C-alpha cells in the first residue's frame, strides 16, 4: 500500500478515536549537520503514529539545496508539506554546505517555497488551536517573526501572534551550568557556547528577551550522548548522514551504517513525548545570551523559559529515536 495512503489512514483512525494531535511547525537549518535530516524523519514518523501533525517546515538558512533537501525527505515518507524559505539576508554559516546541495542533485526534488515569515504568520493567524514551534537551527526566522507587523492575515504583530497562538517554542540551543554539576553525568569544566546560538547571536539574544510564549531550551548536553544510526539504503536521511560524515569527518560511518549525535531529534521528541525517563524541566525563569554567545539561566517565577535537566538513560533514548527513523 502507498506510504502516503497509509499515513492518511492512520491520521483518520486517530481522529475517529478522538486523539488530539499536536500541530507543529519545524524551523530547521538543514544542510550542515545531518541531525536536522533525522529530526524531519522522526516527526514524519510520529505523524503516522498520530502523535502530531506537521503543518509545515521553514528553513532558517538560505544555503543552496536547503528547500530541496527538506522536500526529498518529506516525499520519501510519502507526504507533501508546505516549505518556507528564509529571506535575505542570510547568515554566515549559509556558505557551509555538507549535504543540502548533494540531496538536491541526487534526488532531483524541486518546487516553490514562499517566504518563511509569511508562512509562519499565515499558519498562526489561521489556526483555531494553539501550535507548537520547534526551532532546531539559528533563531533568525523566529526573531523576524517576533519583529513582524500586522498584515492581511492578522492585525496582531509577531509578538502578539506568538502569545495568542503558540503553546510553546522548543529551542535546540544553549548550554546550562546546572547540567555540569559534580554529581551530574556530564563532566566538563567549561560550558559549551552552543553552535546554533553562535550562528546568530543577535537573534538568540532578541528571542530570549522578547519571546512572548513559553520556551523550553533543549541544550547541547541533552543530545551529545544520544546516537542516531542510519543503515545504508534509499532514505535521504542516510544520504545526508553519509555526505556529512565524509565531508566533516565528524560522527562515524562505514559502508553499512552511519551514526551521529542527536541534538535535533531529542528536541523534537521532547516536544511530543513524555521525556520524564530522560529529563526533568528546570524551574521557571529567564534565559539571557551574552555578546559572545554564552547562555545563562535565571530563576524567575514570572519568567517564560525553562530548560531540560539531564537525567541519563541515553541508550534507551537512542533506541526510541532510532525506532522512529526507518530505513
Short mmCIF file of C-alpha atoms in Angstrom, two decimals:
data_model
loop_
_atom_site.label_atom_id
_atom_site.label_comp_id
_atom_site.label_asym_id
_atom_site.label_seq_id
_atom_site.Cartn_x
_atom_site.Cartn_y
_atom_site.Cartn_z
CA UNK A 1 0.00 0.00 0.00
CA UNK A 2 1.25 3.52 -0.79
CA UNK A 3 3.08 5.18 2.12
CA UNK A 4 1.06 8.37 1.77
CA UNK A 5 -2.22 6.42 1.86
CA UNK A 6 -1.08 4.51 4.96
CA UNK A 7 -0.24 7.79 6.68
CA UNK A 8 -3.59 9.34 5.80
CA UNK A 9 -5.45 6.24 7.04
CA UNK A 10 -3.60 6.41 10.36
CA UNK A 11 -4.47 10.07 10.74
CA UNK A 12 -8.15 9.31 10.04
CA UNK A 13 -8.14 6.45 12.56
CA UNK A 14 -6.68 8.65 15.27
CA UNK A 15 -9.18 11.40 14.53
CA UNK A 16 -12.04 8.91 14.85
CA UNK A 17 -10.65 7.73 18.20
CA UNK A 18 -10.70 11.29 19.44
CA UNK A 19 -6.94 11.54 19.86
CA UNK A 20 -5.89 15.17 19.77
CA UNK A 21 -2.79 15.62 17.69
CA UNK A 22 -0.45 18.47 18.42
CA UNK A 23 0.01 20.82 15.47
CA UNK A 24 3.64 21.74 14.94
CA UNK A 25 5.85 23.80 12.67
CA UNK A 26 9.54 22.92 12.36
CA UNK A 27 12.23 25.52 11.71
CA UNK A 28 15.47 23.89 10.53
CA UNK A 29 18.89 24.93 9.25
CA UNK A 30 19.13 21.75 7.20
CA UNK A 31 22.29 21.26 5.16
CA UNK A 32 25.14 21.37 7.66
CA UNK A 33 24.62 18.86 10.47
CA UNK A 34 22.72 15.74 9.46
CA UNK A 35 20.71 15.54 12.70
CA UNK A 36 18.32 18.05 11.11
CA UNK A 37 17.50 15.48 8.44
CA UNK A 38 16.95 12.82 11.10
CA UNK A 39 14.66 15.15 13.04
CA UNK A 40 12.41 15.63 9.99
CA UNK A 41 12.12 11.89 9.51
CA UNK A 42 11.31 11.42 13.19
CA UNK A 43 8.49 13.98 13.03
CA UNK A 44 7.01 12.45 9.89
CA UNK A 45 7.01 9.03 11.55
CA UNK A 46 5.38 10.43 14.69
CA UNK A 47 2.74 11.96 12.44
CA UNK A 48 1.99 8.49 11.07
CA UNK A 49 1.63 7.30 14.67
CA UNK A 50 -0.92 10.04 15.36
CA UNK A 51 1.32 11.97 17.77
CA UNK A 52 1.35 15.21 15.80
CA UNK A 53 0.51 16.92 12.55
CA UNK A 54 3.38 18.72 10.85
CA UNK A 55 1.79 21.89 9.47
CA UNK A 56 4.90 22.95 7.62
CA UNK A 57 8.66 23.33 7.65
CA UNK A 58 10.67 26.53 7.39
CA UNK A 59 14.36 26.69 6.58
CA UNK A 60 16.44 29.00 8.78
CA UNK A 61 19.13 29.09 6.11
CA UNK A 62 19.49 30.39 2.57
CA UNK A 63 22.06 27.77 1.56
CA UNK A 64 21.70 26.09 -1.81
CA UNK A 65 19.56 22.96 -1.72
CA UNK A 66 18.00 23.53 1.72
CA UNK A 67 14.41 23.53 0.47
CA UNK A 68 15.06 20.66 -1.93
CA UNK A 69 16.66 18.59 0.84
CA UNK A 70 13.58 19.04 3.02
CA UNK A 71 11.34 18.09 0.10
CA UNK A 72 13.38 14.95 -0.66
CA UNK A 73 12.87 13.65 2.88
CA UNK A 74 9.18 14.59 3.01
CA UNK A 75 8.45 12.90 -0.31
CA UNK A 76 10.35 9.75 0.70
CA UNK A 77 7.86 9.43 3.55
CA UNK A 78 5.01 9.75 1.07
CA UNK A 79 3.87 13.20 2.14
CA UNK A 80 3.53 16.76 0.91
CA UNK A 81 4.32 19.64 3.25
CA UNK A 82 4.47 23.37 2.72
CA UNK A 83 8.02 24.67 2.96
CA UNK A 84 9.06 28.25 3.72
CA UNK A 85 12.44 29.66 2.76
CA UNK A 86 14.34 32.15 4.92
CA UNK A 87 14.63 35.51 3.19
CA UNK A 88 17.73 37.55 2.64
CA UNK A 89 19.99 38.47 4.24
CA UNK A 90 21.20 35.07 5.25
CA UNK A 91 23.78 34.34 7.93
CA UNK A 92 27.49 33.48 7.51
CA UNK A 93 27.09 29.73 8.02
CA UNK A 94 24.85 29.58 4.93
CA UNK A 95 28.10 29.27 2.98
CA UNK A 96 28.73 25.88 4.62
CA UNK A 97 27.03 23.05 2.78
CA UNK A 98 27.79 19.45 3.69
CA UNK A 99 24.76 17.73 2.16
CA UNK A 100 21.90 20.05 1.10
CA UNK A 101 23.31 20.54 -2.38
CA UNK A 102 24.10 16.84 -2.60
CA UNK A 103 20.50 15.86 -1.79
CA UNK A 104 19.19 18.37 -4.31
CA UNK A 105 21.36 16.91 -7.06
CA UNK A 106 20.89 13.25 -6.09
CA UNK A 107 17.10 13.25 -5.63
CA UNK A 108 16.19 15.97 -8.11
CA UNK A 109 13.41 17.43 -5.96
CA UNK A 110 12.07 20.83 -6.95
CA UNK A 111 9.14 23.08 -6.23
CA UNK A 112 8.23 26.51 -4.96
CA UNK A 113 8.85 27.77 -1.44
CA UNK A 114 7.47 31.03 -0.14
CA UNK A 115 8.88 33.34 2.49
CA UNK A 116 9.31 31.68 5.88
CA UNK A 117 7.95 34.54 7.98
CA UNK A 118 4.93 34.99 5.70
CA UNK A 119 4.19 31.28 6.06
CA UNK A 120 4.59 31.37 9.83
CA UNK A 121 2.28 34.36 10.18
CA UNK A 122 -0.35 32.79 7.92
CA UNK A 123 -0.27 29.42 9.69
CA UNK A 124 -0.53 31.00 13.13
CA UNK A 125 -3.21 33.51 12.16
CA UNK A 126 -5.41 30.86 10.58
CA UNK A 127 -5.20 28.17 13.25
CA UNK A 128 -8.10 27.73 15.66
CA UNK A 129 -5.94 25.99 18.22
CA UNK A 130 -2.50 26.67 19.59
CA UNK A 131 0.51 25.33 17.73
CA UNK A 132 3.94 24.23 18.88
CA UNK A 133 7.03 25.72 17.22
CA UNK A 134 10.26 23.71 17.18
CA UNK A 135 13.45 25.57 16.23
CA UNK A 136 16.49 23.37 15.60
CA UNK A 137 18.76 25.94 13.98
CA UNK A 138 19.77 29.58 14.47
CA UNK A 139 16.83 31.69 15.65
CA UNK A 140 16.89 34.08 12.70
CA UNK A 141 13.39 33.23 11.46
CA UNK A 142 11.93 33.37 14.95
CA UNK A 143 13.42 36.82 15.54
CA UNK A 144 11.99 38.07 12.24
CA UNK A 145 8.60 36.63 13.14
CA UNK A 146 8.55 38.39 16.52
CA UNK A 147 9.56 41.68 14.86
CA UNK A 148 6.91 41.37 12.13
CA UNK A 149 3.98 43.76 11.98
CA UNK A 150 0.33 43.15 11.27
CA UNK A 151 -0.69 42.15 7.76
CA UNK A 152 -3.57 40.77 5.72
CA UNK A 153 -3.64 37.60 7.81
CA UNK A 154 -3.81 39.27 11.20
CA UNK A 155 -3.69 42.72 12.75
CA UNK A 156 -1.53 41.26 15.51
CA UNK A 157 2.19 41.83 15.38
CA UNK A 158 4.53 38.87 15.66
CA UNK A 159 4.94 39.07 19.44
CA UNK A 160 1.16 39.16 19.87
CA UNK A 161 0.68 36.23 17.48
CA UNK A 162 3.13 34.12 19.47
CA UNK A 163 1.39 34.94 22.73
CA UNK A 164 -2.06 34.10 21.37
CA UNK A 165 -1.36 31.15 19.05
CA UNK A 166 1.76 29.27 20.27
CA UNK A 167 1.64 26.95 23.28
CA UNK A 168 5.42 26.53 23.44
CA UNK A 169 8.60 27.25 21.49
CA UNK A 170 11.11 24.42 21.75
CA UNK A 171 14.64 25.60 21.04
CA UNK A 172 17.64 23.40 20.36
CA UNK A 173 20.21 25.75 21.75
CA UNK A 174 22.34 26.79 24.66
CA UNK A 175 24.18 25.09 27.49
CA UNK A 176 23.44 25.46 31.19
CA UNK A 177 25.72 25.01 34.18
CA UNK A 178 23.08 23.07 36.12
CA UNK A 179 23.80 20.11 33.83
CA UNK A 180 27.51 20.21 34.70
CA UNK A 181 27.33 19.65 38.47
CA UNK A 182 29.97 17.43 40.08
CA UNK A 183 27.31 14.78 40.65
CA UNK A 184 25.98 15.08 37.10
CA UNK A 185 26.52 12.78 34.19
CA UNK A 186 28.37 15.39 32.17
CA UNK A 187 31.87 16.11 33.39
CA UNK A 188 33.19 19.30 31.83
CA UNK A 189 34.91 22.23 33.45
CA UNK A 190 33.74 24.80 30.95
CA UNK A 191 30.32 25.44 29.49
CA UNK A 192 29.81 24.99 25.78
CA UNK A 193 28.93 28.00 23.70
CA UNK A 194 26.43 26.14 21.61
CA UNK A 195 26.61 26.19 17.80
CA UNK A 196 23.05 27.29 16.95
CA UNK A 197 23.31 30.24 19.31
CA UNK A 198 26.70 31.27 17.92
CA UNK A 199 25.50 31.39 14.30
CA UNK A 200 23.16 34.32 15.02
CA UNK A 201 23.87 35.64 18.49
CA UNK A 202 21.79 38.75 17.87
CA UNK A 203 18.71 36.68 17.05
CA UNK A 204 19.25 34.42 20.07
CA UNK A 205 19.57 37.41 22.41
CA UNK A 206 16.44 39.01 20.97
CA UNK A 207 14.29 35.86 21.12
CA UNK A 208 15.39 35.03 24.67
CA UNK A 209 14.48 38.56 25.74
CA UNK A 210 11.34 39.27 23.70
CA UNK A 211 9.58 35.93 23.16
CA UNK A 212 6.01 36.13 24.45
CA UNK A 213 5.17 32.41 24.59
CA UNK A 214 6.59 29.71 26.88
CA UNK A 215 10.02 28.43 25.83
CA UNK A 216 11.85 25.17 26.51
CA UNK A 217 15.56 25.12 25.71
CA UNK A 218 16.97 21.72 24.77
CA UNK A 219 20.68 22.30 25.40
CA UNK A 220 23.85 20.85 23.96
CA UNK A 221 24.20 18.41 26.82
CA UNK A 222 20.76 16.88 26.16
CA UNK A 223 21.85 15.31 22.87
CA UNK A 224 25.60 14.84 22.97
CA UNK A 225 25.45 11.21 24.18
CA UNK A 226 22.37 10.15 22.18
CA UNK A 227 23.25 8.46 18.90
CA UNK A 228 21.14 8.34 15.75
CA UNK A 229 22.04 5.43 13.47
CA UNK A 230 21.11 5.04 9.82
CA UNK A 231 21.71 1.94 7.75
CA UNK A 232 22.67 2.21 4.10
CA UNK A 233 19.53 2.38 1.97
CA UNK A 234 17.29 4.64 -0.09
CA UNK A 235 16.23 7.03 2.67
CA UNK A 236 17.55 10.58 2.02
CA UNK A 237 18.43 10.73 5.72
CA UNK A 238 21.04 8.04 5.10
CA UNK A 239 22.42 10.03 2.17
CA UNK A 240 22.54 13.16 4.33
CA UNK A 241 24.46 11.33 7.05
CA UNK A 242 26.82 9.77 4.54
CA UNK A 243 27.71 13.10 2.98
CA UNK A 244 28.00 14.83 6.35
CA UNK A 245 30.38 12.22 7.80
CA UNK A 246 32.51 12.09 4.67
CA UNK A 247 32.66 15.89 4.38
CA UNK A 248 33.33 16.80 8.01
CA UNK A 249 34.92 13.63 9.45
CA UNK A 250 32.53 14.13 12.39
CA UNK A 251 30.34 11.29 13.56
CA UNK A 252 31.16 7.77 12.49
CA UNK A 253 30.30 5.72 9.46
CA UNK A 254 31.06 2.82 7.25
CA UNK A 255 29.75 1.30 4.06
CA UNK A 256 26.81 -0.14 6.02
CA UNK A 257 25.84 2.33 8.77
CA UNK A 258 26.33 5.94 9.85
CA UNK A 259 25.99 7.40 13.33
CA UNK A 260 25.70 10.94 14.63
CA UNK A 261 24.84 12.79 17.85
CA UNK A 262 21.15 13.61 18.16
CA UNK A 263 20.54 17.15 19.40
CA UNK A 264 17.72 17.90 16.96
CA UNK A 265 15.84 14.56 17.22
CA UNK A 266 15.98 14.86 21.02
CA UNK A 267 14.44 18.33 20.81
CA UNK A 268 11.61 17.12 18.59
CA UNK A 269 10.94 14.10 20.77
CA UNK A 270 10.87 16.25 23.91
CA UNK A 271 8.20 18.43 22.30
CA UNK A 272 5.93 15.46 21.59
CA UNK A 273 6.51 12.59 24.00
CA UNK A 274 6.94 12.07 27.72
CA UNK A 275 10.58 12.88 28.44
CA UNK A 276 10.45 12.10 32.18
CA UNK A 277 12.62 8.96 31.87
CA UNK A 278 15.42 11.07 30.40
CA UNK A 279 15.00 14.70 31.52
CA UNK A 280 13.26 16.94 34.00
CA UNK A 281 12.37 20.57 33.48
CA UNK A 282 14.16 23.36 35.28
CA UNK A 283 12.30 25.88 37.37
CA UNK A 284 10.62 28.70 35.52
CA UNK A 285 12.84 31.64 34.71
CA UNK A 286 14.67 33.69 32.11
CA UNK A 287 17.48 32.88 29.72
CA UNK A 288 20.00 35.52 28.75
CA UNK A 289 22.55 35.31 25.96
CA UNK A 290 25.83 37.19 26.28
CA UNK A 291 27.51 39.05 23.44
CA UNK A 292 29.86 36.09 22.96
CA UNK A 293 27.05 33.50 22.91
CA UNK A 294 27.07 32.13 26.45
CA UNK A 295 23.62 31.20 27.76
CA UNK A 296 22.66 31.74 31.41
CA UNK A 297 19.53 30.79 33.29
CA UNK A 298 17.98 32.98 35.98
CA UNK A 299 15.22 31.66 38.23
CA UNK A 300 12.19 33.93 38.00
CA UNK A 301 8.63 32.89 38.85
CA UNK A 302 7.39 35.35 36.26
CA UNK A 303 9.70 34.05 33.53
CA UNK A 304 8.58 32.10 30.48
CA UNK A 305 11.69 29.95 29.91
CA UNK A 306 12.71 26.51 31.15
CA UNK A 307 15.36 24.05 30.02
CA UNK A 308 15.94 20.31 30.05
CA UNK A 309 17.88 18.94 33.01
CA UNK A 310 19.72 15.77 32.05
CA UNK A 311 18.92 12.52 33.89
CA UNK A 312 20.56 9.96 31.63
CA UNK A 313 19.13 6.78 30.10
CA UNK A 314 20.91 7.68 26.90
CA UNK A 315 20.80 4.17 25.48
CA UNK A 316 17.02 3.89 25.85
CA UNK A 317 16.56 7.35 24.37
CA UNK A 318 18.77 6.40 21.44
CA UNK A 319 16.70 3.26 20.91
CA UNK A 320 13.45 5.25 20.86
CA UNK A 321 14.81 7.75 18.34
CA UNK A 322 16.20 5.04 16.08
CA UNK A 323 12.89 3.19 16.16
CA UNK A 324 11.31 6.29 14.62
CA UNK A 325 13.77 6.71 11.73
CA UNK A 326 13.01 3.97 9.27
CA UNK A 327 15.33 2.57 6.62
#
